[in-house]
mmCIF file with all atom_site columns, C-alpha atoms in Angstrom:
data_model
loop_
_atom_site.group_PDB
_atom_site.id
_atom_site.type_symbol
_atom_site.label_atom_id
_atom_site.label_alt_id
_atom_site.label_comp_id
_atom_site.label_asym_id
_atom_site.label_entity_id
_atom_site.label_seq_id
_atom_site.pdbx_PDB_ins_code
_atom_site.Cartn_x
_atom_site.Cartn_y
_atom_site.Cartn_z
_atom_site.occupancy
_atom_site.B_iso_or_equiv
_atom_site.pdbx_formal_charge
_atom_site.auth_seq_id
_atom_site.auth_comp_id
_atom_site.auth_asym_id
_atom_site.auth_atom_id
_atom_site.pdbx_PDB_model_num
ATOM 1   C CA . MET A 1 1   ? -23.165 -3.561  7.049   1.00 0.00 ? 2   MET A CA 1
ATOM 2   C CA . VAL A 1 2   ? -24.573 -1.420  4.042   1.00 0.00 ? 3   VAL A CA 1
ATOM 3   C CA . LEU A 1 3   ? -28.176 -1.923  4.143   1.00 0.00 ? 4   LEU A CA 1
ATOM 4   C CA . ILE A 1 4   ? -29.704 -1.825  0.151   1.00 0.00 ? 5   ILE A CA 1
ATOM 5   C CA . ALA A 1 5   ? -33.158 0.223   -0.803  1.00 0.00 ? 6   ALA A CA 1
ATOM 6   C CA . PRO A 1 6   ? -34.364 -0.813  -3.970  1.00 0.00 ? 7   PRO A CA 1
ATOM 7   C CA . SER A 1 7   ? -36.230 1.954   -5.220  1.00 0.00 ? 8   SER A CA 1
ATOM 8   C CA . MET A 1 8   ? -39.813 1.512   -6.853  1.00 0.00 ? 9   MET A CA 1
ATOM 9   C CA . LEU A 1 9   ? -39.237 4.557   -9.016  1.00 0.00 ? 10  LEU A CA 1
ATOM 10  C CA . SER A 1 10  ? -37.003 2.017   -11.308 1.00 0.00 ? 11  SER A CA 1
ATOM 11  C CA . ALA A 1 11  ? -39.808 -0.781  -10.711 1.00 0.00 ? 12  ALA A CA 1
ATOM 12  C CA . ASP A 1 12  ? -42.251 -1.825  -13.396 1.00 0.00 ? 13  ASP A CA 1
ATOM 13  C CA . PHE A 1 13  ? -45.336 0.299   -12.392 1.00 0.00 ? 14  PHE A CA 1
ATOM 14  C CA . SER A 1 14  ? -48.177 -2.281  -14.072 1.00 0.00 ? 15  SER A CA 1
ATOM 15  C CA . ALA A 1 15  ? -46.260 -4.933  -11.897 1.00 0.00 ? 16  ALA A CA 1
ATOM 16  C CA . LEU A 1 16  ? -45.594 -2.785  -8.488  1.00 0.00 ? 17  LEU A CA 1
ATOM 17  C CA . ARG A 1 17  ? -46.770 -5.710  -6.207  1.00 0.00 ? 18  ARG A CA 1
ATOM 18  C CA . LYS A 1 18  ? -44.964 -8.517  -8.152  1.00 0.00 ? 19  LYS A CA 1
ATOM 19  C CA . ASP A 1 19  ? -41.300 -6.147  -8.256  1.00 0.00 ? 20  ASP A CA 1
ATOM 20  C CA . LEU A 1 20  ? -41.599 -5.590  -4.717  1.00 0.00 ? 21  LEU A CA 1
ATOM 21  C CA . GLU A 1 21  ? -42.321 -9.596  -3.734  1.00 0.00 ? 22  GLU A CA 1
ATOM 22  C CA . GLU A 1 22  ? -39.237 -10.471 -5.559  1.00 0.00 ? 23  GLU A CA 1
ATOM 23  C CA . VAL A 1 23  ? -36.308 -7.742  -4.594  1.00 0.00 ? 24  VAL A CA 1
ATOM 24  C CA . GLU A 1 24  ? -36.777 -8.521  -1.132  1.00 0.00 ? 25  GLU A CA 1
ATOM 25  C CA . GLN A 1 25  ? -36.642 -12.110 -1.976  1.00 0.00 ? 26  GLN A CA 1
ATOM 26  C CA . ALA A 1 26  ? -33.360 -11.224 -3.766  1.00 0.00 ? 27  ALA A CA 1
ATOM 27  C CA . GLY A 1 27  ? -32.063 -9.671  -0.265  1.00 0.00 ? 28  GLY A CA 1
ATOM 28  C CA . ALA A 1 28  ? -33.392 -5.898  -0.163  1.00 0.00 ? 29  ALA A CA 1
ATOM 29  C CA . ASP A 1 29  ? -33.289 -4.769  3.351   1.00 0.00 ? 30  ASP A CA 1
ATOM 30  C CA . LEU A 1 30  ? -35.997 -1.842  2.840   1.00 0.00 ? 31  LEU A CA 1
ATOM 31  C CA . ILE A 1 31  ? -38.080 -0.602  0.804   1.00 0.00 ? 32  ILE A CA 1
ATOM 32  C CA . HIS A 1 32  ? -37.636 3.124   -0.990  1.00 0.00 ? 33  HIS A CA 1
ATOM 33  C CA . TRP A 1 33  ? -40.326 4.834   -2.474  1.00 0.00 ? 34  TRP A CA 1
ATOM 34  C CA . ASP A 1 34  ? -40.031 8.238   -4.771  1.00 0.00 ? 35  ASP A CA 1
ATOM 35  C CA . ILE A 1 35  ? -43.160 10.654  -3.443  1.00 0.00 ? 36  ILE A CA 1
ATOM 36  C CA . MET A 1 36  ? -42.944 13.015  -5.988  1.00 0.00 ? 37  MET A CA 1
ATOM 37  C CA . ASP A 1 37  ? -45.615 15.963  -6.546  1.00 0.00 ? 38  ASP A CA 1
ATOM 38  C CA . GLY A 1 38  ? -44.829 17.378  -9.890  1.00 0.00 ? 39  GLY A CA 1
ATOM 39  C CA . HIS A 1 39  ? -43.660 20.735  -8.145  1.00 0.00 ? 40  HIS A CA 1
ATOM 40  C CA . TYR A 1 40  ? -41.225 20.234  -6.570  1.00 0.00 ? 41  TYR A CA 1
ATOM 41  C CA . VAL A 1 41  ? -39.379 17.669  -8.893  1.00 0.00 ? 42  VAL A CA 1
ATOM 42  C CA . PRO A 1 42  ? -40.177 17.683  -12.335 1.00 0.00 ? 43  PRO A CA 1
ATOM 43  C CA . ASN A 1 43  ? -41.776 14.441  -11.496 1.00 0.00 ? 44  ASN A CA 1
ATOM 44  C CA . LEU A 1 44  ? -44.935 12.626  -10.506 1.00 0.00 ? 45  LEU A CA 1
ATOM 45  C CA . THR A 1 45  ? -45.112 9.221   -8.894  1.00 0.00 ? 46  THR A CA 1
ATOM 46  C CA . PHE A 1 46  ? -46.708 7.856   -6.530  1.00 0.00 ? 47  PHE A CA 1
ATOM 47  C CA . GLY A 1 47  ? -49.567 8.842   -3.927  1.00 0.00 ? 48  GLY A CA 1
ATOM 48  C CA . ALA A 1 48  ? -49.995 7.317   -0.235  1.00 0.00 ? 49  ALA A CA 1
ATOM 49  C CA . GLY A 1 49  ? -52.859 4.619   -1.791  1.00 0.00 ? 50  GLY A CA 1
ATOM 50  C CA . VAL A 1 50  ? -50.361 2.847   -3.682  1.00 0.00 ? 51  VAL A CA 1
ATOM 51  C CA . VAL A 1 51  ? -47.695 2.407   -0.956  1.00 0.00 ? 52  VAL A CA 1
ATOM 52  C CA . LYS A 1 52  ? -51.132 1.299   1.242   1.00 0.00 ? 53  LYS A CA 1
ATOM 53  C CA . GLN A 1 53  ? -51.816 -1.012  -1.189  1.00 0.00 ? 54  GLN A CA 1
ATOM 54  C CA . LEU A 1 54  ? -48.528 -2.706  -1.264  1.00 0.00 ? 55  LEU A CA 1
ATOM 55  C CA . ARG A 1 55  ? -47.707 -2.529  2.277   1.00 0.00 ? 56  ARG A CA 1
ATOM 56  C CA . PRO A 1 56  ? -49.188 -6.076  3.066   1.00 0.00 ? 57  PRO A CA 1
ATOM 57  C CA . TYR A 1 57  ? -47.179 -7.857  0.133   1.00 0.00 ? 58  TYR A CA 1
ATOM 58  C CA . SER A 1 58  ? -43.590 -6.625  2.612   1.00 0.00 ? 59  SER A CA 1
ATOM 59  C CA . LYS A 1 59  ? -42.198 -7.131  5.309   1.00 0.00 ? 60  LYS A CA 1
ATOM 60  C CA . LEU A 1 60  ? -40.020 -4.962  4.733   1.00 0.00 ? 61  LEU A CA 1
ATOM 61  C CA . PRO A 1 61  ? -39.559 -1.418  6.336   1.00 0.00 ? 62  PRO A CA 1
ATOM 62  C CA . PHE A 1 62  ? -40.512 1.661   3.630   1.00 0.00 ? 63  PHE A CA 1
ATOM 63  C CA . ASP A 1 63  ? -38.396 4.103   3.189   1.00 0.00 ? 64  ASP A CA 1
ATOM 64  C CA . VAL A 1 64  ? -40.713 6.843   2.420   1.00 0.00 ? 65  VAL A CA 1
ATOM 65  C CA . HIS A 1 65  ? -39.335 10.163  0.195   1.00 0.00 ? 66  HIS A CA 1
ATOM 66  C CA . LEU A 1 66  ? -41.309 12.946  0.606   1.00 0.00 ? 67  LEU A CA 1
ATOM 67  C CA . MET A 1 67  ? -40.017 15.231  -2.774  1.00 0.00 ? 68  MET A CA 1
ATOM 68  C CA . VAL A 1 68  ? -42.861 17.930  -2.283  1.00 0.00 ? 69  VAL A CA 1
ATOM 69  C CA . THR A 1 69  ? -43.490 21.185  -1.672  1.00 0.00 ? 70  THR A CA 1
ATOM 70  C CA . ASN A 1 70  ? -46.119 20.440  1.282   1.00 0.00 ? 71  ASN A CA 1
ATOM 71  C CA . PRO A 1 71  ? -44.444 17.927  3.262   1.00 0.00 ? 72  PRO A CA 1
ATOM 72  C CA . ASP A 1 72  ? -46.166 19.128  6.117   1.00 0.00 ? 73  ASP A CA 1
ATOM 73  C CA . ASP A 1 73  ? -49.968 17.893  4.231   1.00 0.00 ? 74  ASP A CA 1
ATOM 74  C CA . MET A 1 74  ? -48.653 14.530  3.452   1.00 0.00 ? 75  MET A CA 1
ATOM 75  C CA . ILE A 1 75  ? -47.190 12.929  6.591   1.00 0.00 ? 76  ILE A CA 1
ATOM 76  C CA . SER A 1 76  ? -49.849 11.624  8.540   1.00 0.00 ? 77  SER A CA 1
ATOM 77  C CA . TRP A 1 77  ? -51.403 9.911   5.252   1.00 0.00 ? 78  TRP A CA 1
ATOM 78  C CA . PHE A 1 78  ? -48.528 8.272   4.318   1.00 0.00 ? 79  PHE A CA 1
ATOM 79  C CA . ALA A 1 79  ? -47.617 6.962   8.312   1.00 0.00 ? 80  ALA A CA 1
ATOM 80  C CA . GLU A 1 80  ? -51.347 5.792   7.972   1.00 0.00 ? 81  GLU A CA 1
ATOM 81  C CA . ALA A 1 81  ? -50.721 3.924   4.456   1.00 0.00 ? 82  ALA A CA 1
ATOM 82  C CA . GLY A 1 82  ? -47.536 1.971   6.967   1.00 0.00 ? 83  GLY A CA 1
ATOM 83  C CA . ALA A 1 83  ? -44.457 3.957   5.571   1.00 0.00 ? 84  ALA A CA 1
ATOM 84  C CA . ASP A 1 84  ? -41.823 3.078   8.713   1.00 0.00 ? 85  ASP A CA 1
ATOM 85  C CA . ILE A 1 85  ? -38.765 6.646   7.849   1.00 0.00 ? 86  ILE A CA 1
ATOM 86  C CA . ILE A 1 86  ? -40.711 9.100   6.358   1.00 0.00 ? 87  ILE A CA 1
ATOM 87  C CA . THR A 1 87  ? -38.274 11.584  4.886   1.00 0.00 ? 88  THR A CA 1
ATOM 88  C CA . VAL A 1 88  ? -38.777 15.441  4.492   1.00 0.00 ? 89  VAL A CA 1
ATOM 89  C CA . HIS A 1 89  ? -35.992 17.896  2.300   1.00 0.00 ? 90  HIS A CA 1
ATOM 90  C CA . ALA A 1 90  ? -34.624 20.273  4.577   1.00 0.00 ? 91  ALA A CA 1
ATOM 91  C CA . GLU A 1 91  ? -35.096 22.975  1.185   1.00 0.00 ? 92  GLU A CA 1
ATOM 92  C CA . VAL A 1 92  ? -39.105 23.108  1.860   1.00 0.00 ? 93  VAL A CA 1
ATOM 93  C CA . CYS A 1 93  ? -39.709 22.574  5.011   1.00 0.00 ? 94  CYS A CA 1
ATOM 94  C CA . PRO A 1 94  ? -39.615 26.743  6.976   1.00 0.00 ? 95  PRO A CA 1
ATOM 95  C CA . HIS A 1 95  ? -40.381 24.767  10.138  1.00 0.00 ? 96  HIS A CA 1
ATOM 96  C CA . LEU A 1 96  ? -37.807 21.437  9.932   1.00 0.00 ? 97  LEU A CA 1
ATOM 97  C CA . ASP A 1 97  ? -37.507 20.740  14.062  1.00 0.00 ? 98  ASP A CA 1
ATOM 98  C CA . ARG A 1 98  ? -41.750 20.678  14.364  1.00 0.00 ? 99  ARG A CA 1
ATOM 99  C CA . THR A 1 99  ? -41.913 18.841  11.102  1.00 0.00 ? 100 THR A CA 1
ATOM 100 C CA . LEU A 1 100 ? -39.633 16.297  12.586  1.00 0.00 ? 101 LEU A CA 1
ATOM 101 C CA . ASP A 1 101 ? -41.643 16.264  16.015  1.00 0.00 ? 102 ASP A CA 1
ATOM 102 C CA . VAL A 1 102 ? -44.488 15.585  13.623  1.00 0.00 ? 103 VAL A CA 1
ATOM 103 C CA . ILE A 1 103 ? -42.790 12.454  11.535  1.00 0.00 ? 104 ILE A CA 1
ATOM 104 C CA . ARG A 1 104 ? -41.275 10.663  15.231  1.00 0.00 ? 105 ARG A CA 1
ATOM 105 C CA . ALA A 1 105 ? -44.864 11.270  16.277  1.00 0.00 ? 106 ALA A CA 1
ATOM 106 C CA . THR A 1 106 ? -46.964 9.628   14.004  1.00 0.00 ? 107 THR A CA 1
ATOM 107 C CA . GLY A 1 107 ? -44.692 6.548   14.820  1.00 0.00 ? 108 GLY A CA 1
ATOM 108 C CA . CYS A 1 108 ? -42.292 6.907   12.149  1.00 0.00 ? 109 CYS A CA 1
ATOM 109 C CA . GLN A 1 109 ? -38.309 7.198   12.272  1.00 0.00 ? 110 GLN A CA 1
ATOM 110 C CA . ALA A 1 110 ? -37.318 10.843  10.995  1.00 0.00 ? 111 ALA A CA 1
ATOM 111 C CA . GLY A 1 111 ? -35.418 11.437  7.662   1.00 0.00 ? 112 GLY A CA 1
ATOM 112 C CA . VAL A 1 112 ? -33.688 14.654  6.257   1.00 0.00 ? 113 VAL A CA 1
ATOM 113 C CA . SER A 1 113 ? -32.633 14.919  2.353   1.00 0.00 ? 114 SER A CA 1
ATOM 114 C CA . LEU A 1 114 ? -30.057 17.573  1.858   1.00 0.00 ? 115 LEU A CA 1
ATOM 115 C CA . ASN A 1 115 ? -29.650 18.522  -2.164  1.00 0.00 ? 116 ASN A CA 1
ATOM 116 C CA . PRO A 1 116 ? -26.344 18.725  -3.666  1.00 0.00 ? 117 PRO A CA 1
ATOM 117 C CA . SER A 1 117 ? -25.702 22.178  -3.021  1.00 0.00 ? 118 SER A CA 1
ATOM 118 C CA . THR A 1 118 ? -27.982 22.862  0.045   1.00 0.00 ? 119 THR A CA 1
ATOM 119 C CA . PRO A 1 119 ? -24.501 22.189  2.616   1.00 0.00 ? 120 PRO A CA 1
ATOM 120 C CA . GLU A 1 120 ? -24.679 20.110  5.618   1.00 0.00 ? 121 GLU A CA 1
ATOM 121 C CA . ASP A 1 121 ? -25.152 22.771  8.322   1.00 0.00 ? 122 ASP A CA 1
ATOM 122 C CA . VAL A 1 122 ? -28.668 22.756  7.754   1.00 0.00 ? 123 VAL A CA 1
ATOM 123 C CA . LEU A 1 123 ? -28.472 19.544  10.344  1.00 0.00 ? 124 LEU A CA 1
ATOM 124 C CA . ASN A 1 124 ? -26.699 21.128  13.170  1.00 0.00 ? 125 ASN A CA 1
ATOM 125 C CA . TYR A 1 125 ? -29.782 21.731  15.293  1.00 0.00 ? 126 TYR A CA 1
ATOM 126 C CA . VAL A 1 126 ? -31.709 19.460  14.601  1.00 0.00 ? 127 VAL A CA 1
ATOM 127 C CA . LEU A 1 127 ? -29.927 16.815  14.495  1.00 0.00 ? 128 LEU A CA 1
ATOM 128 C CA . ASP A 1 128 ? -31.093 15.026  18.111  1.00 0.00 ? 129 ASP A CA 1
ATOM 129 C CA . LYS A 1 129 ? -34.532 14.051  16.449  1.00 0.00 ? 130 LYS A CA 1
ATOM 130 C CA . THR A 1 130 ? -33.016 13.246  13.378  1.00 0.00 ? 131 THR A CA 1
ATOM 131 C CA . ASP A 1 131 ? -32.908 9.189   12.384  1.00 0.00 ? 132 ASP A CA 1
ATOM 132 C CA . VAL A 1 132 ? -31.793 8.955   8.705   1.00 0.00 ? 133 VAL A CA 1
ATOM 133 C CA . ILE A 1 133 ? -29.593 11.929  6.273   1.00 0.00 ? 134 ILE A CA 1
ATOM 134 C CA . LEU A 1 134 ? -30.627 11.240  2.813   1.00 0.00 ? 135 LEU A CA 1
ATOM 135 C CA . VAL A 1 135 ? -27.569 12.706  0.552   1.00 0.00 ? 136 VAL A CA 1
ATOM 136 C CA . MET A 1 136 ? -29.199 13.772  -3.150  1.00 0.00 ? 137 MET A CA 1
ATOM 137 C CA . THR A 1 137 ? -25.950 12.368  -4.847  1.00 0.00 ? 138 THR A CA 1
ATOM 138 C CA . VAL A 1 138 ? -28.078 13.933  -7.606  1.00 0.00 ? 139 VAL A CA 1
ATOM 139 C CA . ASN A 1 139 ? -30.539 15.928  -8.294  1.00 0.00 ? 140 ASN A CA 1
ATOM 140 C CA . PRO A 1 140 ? -33.646 15.490  -7.518  1.00 0.00 ? 141 PRO A CA 1
ATOM 141 C CA . GLY A 1 141 ? -36.378 14.574  -10.064 1.00 0.00 ? 142 GLY A CA 1
ATOM 142 C CA . PHE A 1 142 ? -35.692 11.381  -12.563 1.00 0.00 ? 143 PHE A CA 1
ATOM 143 C CA . GLY A 1 143 ? -34.242 8.080   -12.391 1.00 0.00 ? 144 GLY A CA 1
ATOM 144 C CA . GLY A 1 144 ? -30.655 7.553   -14.242 1.00 0.00 ? 145 GLY A CA 1
ATOM 145 C CA . GLN A 1 145 ? -28.643 10.057  -13.679 1.00 0.00 ? 146 GLN A CA 1
ATOM 146 C CA . VAL A 1 146 ? -24.446 10.808  -13.283 1.00 0.00 ? 147 VAL A CA 1
ATOM 147 C CA . PHE A 1 147 ? -23.555 10.763  -9.723  1.00 0.00 ? 148 PHE A CA 1
ATOM 148 C CA . LEU A 1 148 ? -22.041 14.233  -8.707  1.00 0.00 ? 149 LEU A CA 1
ATOM 149 C CA . ASP A 1 149 ? -18.937 13.074  -7.092  1.00 0.00 ? 150 ASP A CA 1
ATOM 150 C CA . SER A 1 150 ? -18.587 16.897  -5.347  1.00 0.00 ? 151 SER A CA 1
ATOM 151 C CA . GLN A 1 151 ? -20.880 14.868  -2.566  1.00 0.00 ? 152 GLN A CA 1
ATOM 152 C CA . LEU A 1 152 ? -18.762 13.057  -0.900  1.00 0.00 ? 153 LEU A CA 1
ATOM 153 C CA . GLU A 1 153 ? -16.754 14.941  1.064   1.00 0.00 ? 154 GLU A CA 1
ATOM 154 C CA . LYS A 1 154 ? -20.085 15.921  2.272   1.00 0.00 ? 155 LYS A CA 1
ATOM 155 C CA . ILE A 1 155 ? -21.517 12.192  3.162   1.00 0.00 ? 156 ILE A CA 1
ATOM 156 C CA . ARG A 1 156 ? -17.777 12.549  5.268   1.00 0.00 ? 157 ARG A CA 1
ATOM 157 C CA . ARG A 1 157 ? -18.560 15.655  7.073   1.00 0.00 ? 158 ARG A CA 1
ATOM 158 C CA . ILE A 1 158 ? -22.145 14.605  8.061   1.00 0.00 ? 159 ILE A CA 1
ATOM 159 C CA . LYS A 1 159 ? -20.217 11.061  9.798   1.00 0.00 ? 160 LYS A CA 1
ATOM 160 C CA . ALA A 1 160 ? -17.901 13.575  11.289  1.00 0.00 ? 161 ALA A CA 1
ATOM 161 C CA . MET A 1 161 ? -21.271 15.745  12.580  1.00 0.00 ? 162 MET A CA 1
ATOM 162 C CA . ILE A 1 162 ? -23.411 12.797  13.692  1.00 0.00 ? 163 ILE A CA 1
ATOM 163 C CA . GLY A 1 163 ? -20.924 11.406  15.951  1.00 0.00 ? 164 GLY A CA 1
ATOM 164 C CA . ASP A 1 164 ? -21.680 8.668   18.232  1.00 0.00 ? 165 ASP A CA 1
ATOM 165 C CA . ARG A 1 165 ? -25.234 9.330   17.430  1.00 0.00 ? 166 ARG A CA 1
ATOM 166 C CA . ASP A 1 166 ? -27.461 6.105   15.876  1.00 0.00 ? 167 ASP A CA 1
ATOM 167 C CA . ILE A 1 167 ? -28.335 8.105   12.477  1.00 0.00 ? 168 ILE A CA 1
ATOM 168 C CA . LYS A 1 168 ? -27.837 6.463   9.593   1.00 0.00 ? 169 LYS A CA 1
ATOM 169 C CA . ILE A 1 169 ? -26.546 7.907   6.208   1.00 0.00 ? 170 ILE A CA 1
ATOM 170 C CA . GLU A 1 170 ? -28.643 7.662   3.003   1.00 0.00 ? 171 GLU A CA 1
ATOM 171 C CA . VAL A 1 171 ? -26.853 7.538   -0.153  1.00 0.00 ? 172 VAL A CA 1
ATOM 172 C CA . ASP A 1 172 ? -29.895 8.543   -3.329  1.00 0.00 ? 173 ASP A CA 1
ATOM 173 C CA . GLY A 1 173 ? -29.029 8.660   -7.104  1.00 0.00 ? 174 GLY A CA 1
ATOM 174 C CA . GLY A 1 174 ? -26.151 7.519   -9.754  1.00 0.00 ? 175 GLY A CA 1
ATOM 175 C CA . ILE A 1 175 ? -25.592 4.461   -7.207  1.00 0.00 ? 176 ILE A CA 1
ATOM 176 C CA . ASN A 1 176 ? -23.968 1.634   -9.232  1.00 0.00 ? 177 ASN A CA 1
ATOM 177 C CA . PRO A 1 177 ? -21.132 -1.164  -7.359  1.00 0.00 ? 178 PRO A CA 1
ATOM 178 C CA . MET A 1 178 ? -18.385 2.037   -8.350  1.00 0.00 ? 179 MET A CA 1
ATOM 179 C CA . THR A 1 179 ? -20.576 4.781   -6.431  1.00 0.00 ? 180 THR A CA 1
ATOM 180 C CA . ALA A 1 180 ? -21.585 2.468   -3.812  1.00 0.00 ? 181 ALA A CA 1
ATOM 181 C CA . ALA A 1 181 ? -18.024 1.585   -2.754  1.00 0.00 ? 182 ALA A CA 1
ATOM 182 C CA . GLU A 1 182 ? -16.966 5.004   -2.260  1.00 0.00 ? 183 GLU A CA 1
ATOM 183 C CA . CYS A 1 183 ? -20.053 6.015   -0.539  1.00 0.00 ? 184 CYS A CA 1
ATOM 184 C CA . ILE A 1 184 ? -19.292 3.050   2.112   1.00 0.00 ? 185 ILE A CA 1
ATOM 185 C CA . SER A 1 185 ? -15.425 4.788   2.202   1.00 0.00 ? 186 SER A CA 1
ATOM 186 C CA . VAL A 1 186 ? -17.031 7.987   3.515   1.00 0.00 ? 187 VAL A CA 1
ATOM 187 C CA . GLY A 1 187 ? -19.710 6.864   6.223   1.00 0.00 ? 188 GLY A CA 1
ATOM 188 C CA . ALA A 1 188 ? -23.076 5.391   3.329   1.00 0.00 ? 189 ALA A CA 1
ATOM 189 C CA . ASP A 1 189 ? -24.992 2.994   5.594   1.00 0.00 ? 190 ASP A CA 1
ATOM 190 C CA . ILE A 1 190 ? -27.931 3.044   3.273   1.00 0.00 ? 191 ILE A CA 1
ATOM 191 C CA . LEU A 1 191 ? -27.725 2.535   -0.599  1.00 0.00 ? 192 LEU A CA 1
ATOM 192 C CA . VAL A 1 192 ? -31.232 3.907   -2.493  1.00 0.00 ? 193 VAL A CA 1
ATOM 193 C CA . ALA A 1 193 ? -30.624 2.045   -6.070  1.00 0.00 ? 194 ALA A CA 1
ATOM 194 C CA . GLY A 1 194 ? -33.054 2.183   -8.476  1.00 0.00 ? 195 GLY A CA 1
ATOM 195 C CA . THR A 1 195 ? -31.633 1.415   -12.272 1.00 0.00 ? 196 THR A CA 1
ATOM 196 C CA . SER A 1 196 ? -28.750 -0.565  -10.879 1.00 0.00 ? 197 SER A CA 1
ATOM 197 C CA . VAL A 1 197 ? -30.984 -3.392  -9.362  1.00 0.00 ? 198 VAL A CA 1
ATOM 198 C CA . PHE A 1 198 ? -33.750 -3.074  -11.568 1.00 0.00 ? 199 PHE A CA 1
ATOM 199 C CA . ALA A 1 199 ? -31.752 -3.948  -14.574 1.00 0.00 ? 200 ALA A CA 1
ATOM 200 C CA . GLY A 1 200 ? -31.499 -6.961  -16.387 1.00 0.00 ? 201 GLY A CA 1
ATOM 201 C CA . ARG A 1 201 ? -33.663 -7.980  -14.130 1.00 0.00 ? 202 ARG A CA 1
ATOM 202 C CA . ASN A 1 202 ? -31.583 -9.563  -11.945 1.00 0.00 ? 203 ASN A CA 1
ATOM 203 C CA . PHE A 1 203 ? -32.193 -7.925  -8.368  1.00 0.00 ? 204 PHE A CA 1
ATOM 204 C CA . ARG A 1 204 ? -30.058 -10.691 -6.356  1.00 0.00 ? 205 ARG A CA 1
ATOM 205 C CA . LYS A 1 205 ? -26.934 -10.949 -8.144  1.00 0.00 ? 206 LYS A CA 1
ATOM 206 C CA . ASN A 1 206 ? -27.105 -6.677  -9.051  1.00 0.00 ? 207 ASN A CA 1
ATOM 207 C CA . ILE A 1 207 ? -28.085 -6.260  -4.921  1.00 0.00 ? 208 ILE A CA 1
ATOM 208 C CA . GLU A 1 208 ? -24.992 -8.513  -4.410  1.00 0.00 ? 209 GLU A CA 1
ATOM 209 C CA . ALA A 1 209 ? -22.751 -6.325  -6.386  1.00 0.00 ? 210 ALA A CA 1
ATOM 210 C CA . LEU A 1 210 ? -23.703 -3.232  -4.478  1.00 0.00 ? 211 LEU A CA 1
ATOM 211 C CA . ARG A 1 211 ? -23.013 -4.695  -1.079  1.00 0.00 ? 212 ARG A CA 1
#
């Protein structure tokens, strides 16, 4: 079954604990944290302190997506804060192989994210150190963007590359019931959804619509 990972980027920042607990009760499978530094992407969101303070209020895996220019400096911060998955962008890791080793050494699962313009070839030599591949279906930085259909073929090709390896394909950006179905049809396992989960505050209904 496809897994739903609500993005806390679309939550009420004045009531993060409340929203975290409610989306868990509504049937979420993971909690997605978009960590933005205002440099790699033109937005600024959560630090490790926020993730750490909210960790006690959820039993779900914390899926931490580092949209930052210096992910190697932050891996230990978020591992200690309670992350279960730490995903870095291939575009900013000069030694991606080593970075994935560092993530795994903390006990977290290691993820690689690809921007829309990044070809899947960058994964060729790191697949055996990767637990999650996050395909950005919008250009990262803001919620509420329109899904890029061009990424569906990329997802399909990544699925073929994975073969029988135990690697999950995650998609993030513009995910709604229609685009969710398209992504699942080509191999997506995890759907990150912000706007479509938090819209109207009917979390259970919105999560089931994505499934």
